[in-house]
Coordinates of C-alpha atoms in Angstrom, one line a residue:
M1 CA -0.2 -38.9 -4.4
N2 CA 2.9 -40.2 -6.3
F3 CA 5.0 -38.9 -3.4
L4 CA 2.9 -40.9 -0.9
I5 CA 3.4 -44.1 -3.1
V6 CA 7.3 -43.6 -3.0
L7 CA 7.3 -42.8 0.7
T8 CA 5.2 -45.8 1.7
T9 CA 7.2 -48.1 -0.5
F10 CA 10.3 -46.8 0.9
F11 CA 9.1 -47.6 4.5
L12 CA 7.6 -50.8 3.5
M13 CA 10.9 -51.9 2.1
E14 CA 12.3 -52.1 5.7
G15 CA 9.9 -54.9 6.6
A16 CA 10.6 -56.6 3.2
T17 CA 14.4 -56.3 3.9
W18 CA 14.0 -57.8 7.4
V19 CA 12.1 -60.8 5.9
I20 CA 14.4 -61.1 3.0
H21 CA 17.5 -60.9 5.0
K22 CA 16.4 -63.4 7.6
Y23 CA 14.6 -66.0 5.5
V24 CA 16.3 -65.6 2.1
M25 CA 20.0 -64.4 2.8
H26 CA 20.3 -66.4 5.9
G27 CA 18.3 -69.2 4.4
F28 CA 18.3 -70.7 0.9
L29 CA 20.7 -68.1 -0.5
W30 CA 23.2 -68.2 2.3
S31 CA 25.8 -69.3 -0.2
L32 CA 25.7 -65.8 -1.6
H33 CA 25.5 -64.1 1.8
R34 CA 28.1 -66.0 3.8
D35 CA 31.2 -64.2 2.6
H36 CA 29.6 -61.1 4.1
H37 CA 29.9 -62.6 7.7
D38 CA 33.0 -64.8 7.1
H39 CA 35.9 -62.4 6.5
S40 CA 38.6 -65.1 6.1
T41 CA 39.3 -63.3 2.7
D42 CA 39.0 -59.6 2.1
P43 CA 38.2 -59.0 -1.6
P44 CA 36.9 -55.6 -2.8
L45 CA 33.7 -57.4 -3.9
E46 CA 31.8 -60.1 -2.3
K47 CA 29.4 -62.8 -3.6
N48 CA 27.0 -60.9 -1.3
D49 CA 27.1 -57.9 -3.7
Y50 CA 25.0 -59.9 -6.3
F51 CA 22.1 -59.0 -4.1
F52 CA 22.3 -55.5 -5.4
V53 CA 21.6 -56.9 -8.8
I54 CA 19.0 -59.1 -7.7
F55 CA 17.1 -56.4 -5.8
A56 CA 17.6 -53.9 -8.6
V57 CA 15.9 -56.0 -11.3
P58 CA 12.4 -55.9 -9.9
A59 CA 12.8 -52.1 -9.2
I60 CA 13.9 -51.5 -12.9
V61 CA 11.1 -53.7 -14.4
L62 CA 8.6 -51.8 -12.2
M63 CA 9.9 -48.3 -13.3
Y64 CA 9.9 -49.6 -16.9
F65 CA 6.4 -50.8 -17.1
G66 CA 5.2 -47.8 -15.0
S67 CA 7.0 -45.4 -17.4
V68 CA 5.6 -46.9 -20.6
N69 CA 2.1 -46.8 -19.0
D70 CA 1.9 -43.0 -18.5
F71 CA 4.1 -43.1 -15.4
N72 CA 1.4 -45.0 -13.3
Y73 CA 1.8 -46.4 -9.8
L74 CA 4.3 -49.1 -10.8
F75 CA 6.9 -46.4 -11.6
Y76 CA 6.7 -44.8 -8.3
I77 CA 6.8 -48.2 -6.5
G78 CA 10.0 -48.9 -8.5
L79 CA 11.2 -45.4 -7.5
G80 CA 10.6 -46.0 -3.8
V81 CA 12.5 -49.4 -4.0
T82 CA 15.4 -47.7 -5.8
I83 CA 15.6 -45.0 -3.3
Y84 CA 15.6 -47.4 -0.5
G85 CA 18.4 -49.4 -2.4
M86 CA 20.4 -46.2 -2.6
A87 CA 20.0 -45.5 1.2
Y88 CA 20.9 -49.1 2.0
F89 CA 24.1 -48.7 -0.1
F90 CA 25.1 -45.5 1.5
V91 CA 24.3 -46.6 5.1
H92 CA 25.3 -50.3 4.9
D93 CA 28.3 -50.4 2.5
I94 CA 29.7 -46.8 2.9
F95 CA 28.9 -45.9 6.5
I96 CA 28.8 -49.3 8.4
H97 CA 31.2 -51.3 6.5
Q98 CA 33.4 -48.3 5.6
R99 CA 34.1 -49.2 1.9
I100 CA 34.5 -45.5 1.6
K101 CA 35.9 -44.0 4.8
V102 CA 33.2 -41.3 5.8
L103 CA 31.7 -40.5 9.1
K104 CA 34.0 -42.8 10.8
N105 CA 34.0 -40.7 14.0
T106 CA 30.3 -39.7 14.2
E107 CA 28.7 -38.8 17.4
N108 CA 25.1 -39.2 16.0
P109 CA 23.1 -41.5 18.4
Y110 CA 21.0 -42.9 15.5
L111 CA 24.0 -43.6 13.4
L112 CA 25.9 -45.1 16.2
A113 CA 22.8 -47.3 17.1
I114 CA 22.6 -48.4 13.3
R115 CA 26.3 -49.3 13.6
R116 CA 26.0 -51.2 16.9
A117 CA 22.9 -53.3 15.7
H118 CA 24.7 -54.3 12.7
K119 CA 27.9 -55.2 14.6
Q120 CA 25.6 -57.5 16.8
H121 CA 24.1 -59.0 13.6
H122 CA 27.7 -59.8 12.4
K123 CA 28.9 -61.3 15.6
H124 CA 27.1 -64.4 14.4
I125 CA 29.4 -66.1 11.6
G126 CA 26.9 -68.8 10.7
K127 CA 23.4 -68.5 9.2
E128 CA 21.6 -69.5 12.4
E129 CA 21.1 -67.4 15.6
G130 CA 21.2 -64.0 13.9
E131 CA 19.7 -60.9 15.3
C132 CA 19.0 -57.3 13.9
F133 CA 18.1 -58.2 10.4
G134 CA 16.6 -54.9 9.5
F135 CA 18.3 -51.7 8.3
L136 CA 16.8 -48.3 9.2
W137 CA 14.8 -49.5 12.1
V138 CA 17.1 -50.1 15.1
P139 CA 15.9 -51.9 18.2
V140 CA 15.4 -49.4 21.1
K141 CA 18.1 -51.0 23.3
Y142 CA 20.7 -49.7 20.9
F143 CA 19.5 -46.2 21.1
K144 CA 19.4 -46.3 24.9
M145 CA 23.1 -47.3 24.9
Y146 CA 24.0 -43.9 23.3
F147 CA 21.4 -41.7 24.9
N148 CA 22.1 -42.8 28.4
K149 CA 25.9 -42.5 27.6
N150 CA 25.3 -38.7 26.8
K151 CA 23.1 -38.1 29.7
K152 CA 25.9 -39.4 32.0
E153 CA 28.4 -37.1 30.4
A154 CA 26.1 -34.1 30.8

């Protein structure tokens, strides 16, 4: 049962991420997210990196209260949020934005689709008119780009 709580939370975080990214990060907290889109300066850390702390606090609180209450469901919800945050960090910051140069020349259609969707998101410098606010779910049109390319080459 605890595994199902973690897994469900992990997948529900994708919807939460979409809503938070579109309405909070591109909304009233745009002042923190703006430097992630506007690369007029290229510091090693961005104001946008504060979101890691902002999102980690509820997960830590959930895990704490769940652990002091015999590791109840709150702990496992917090664990699911934490695992999602780790996946986000590895895929978004390391793979997509190449803060650490790995998988730069991947041929994996899923990873290429994630990268393309995120690139489409970043083509909009302002907070309006954005697209592709999710993280792990990629619109089908980006998959088709790479699967159709592979079919033509075969």
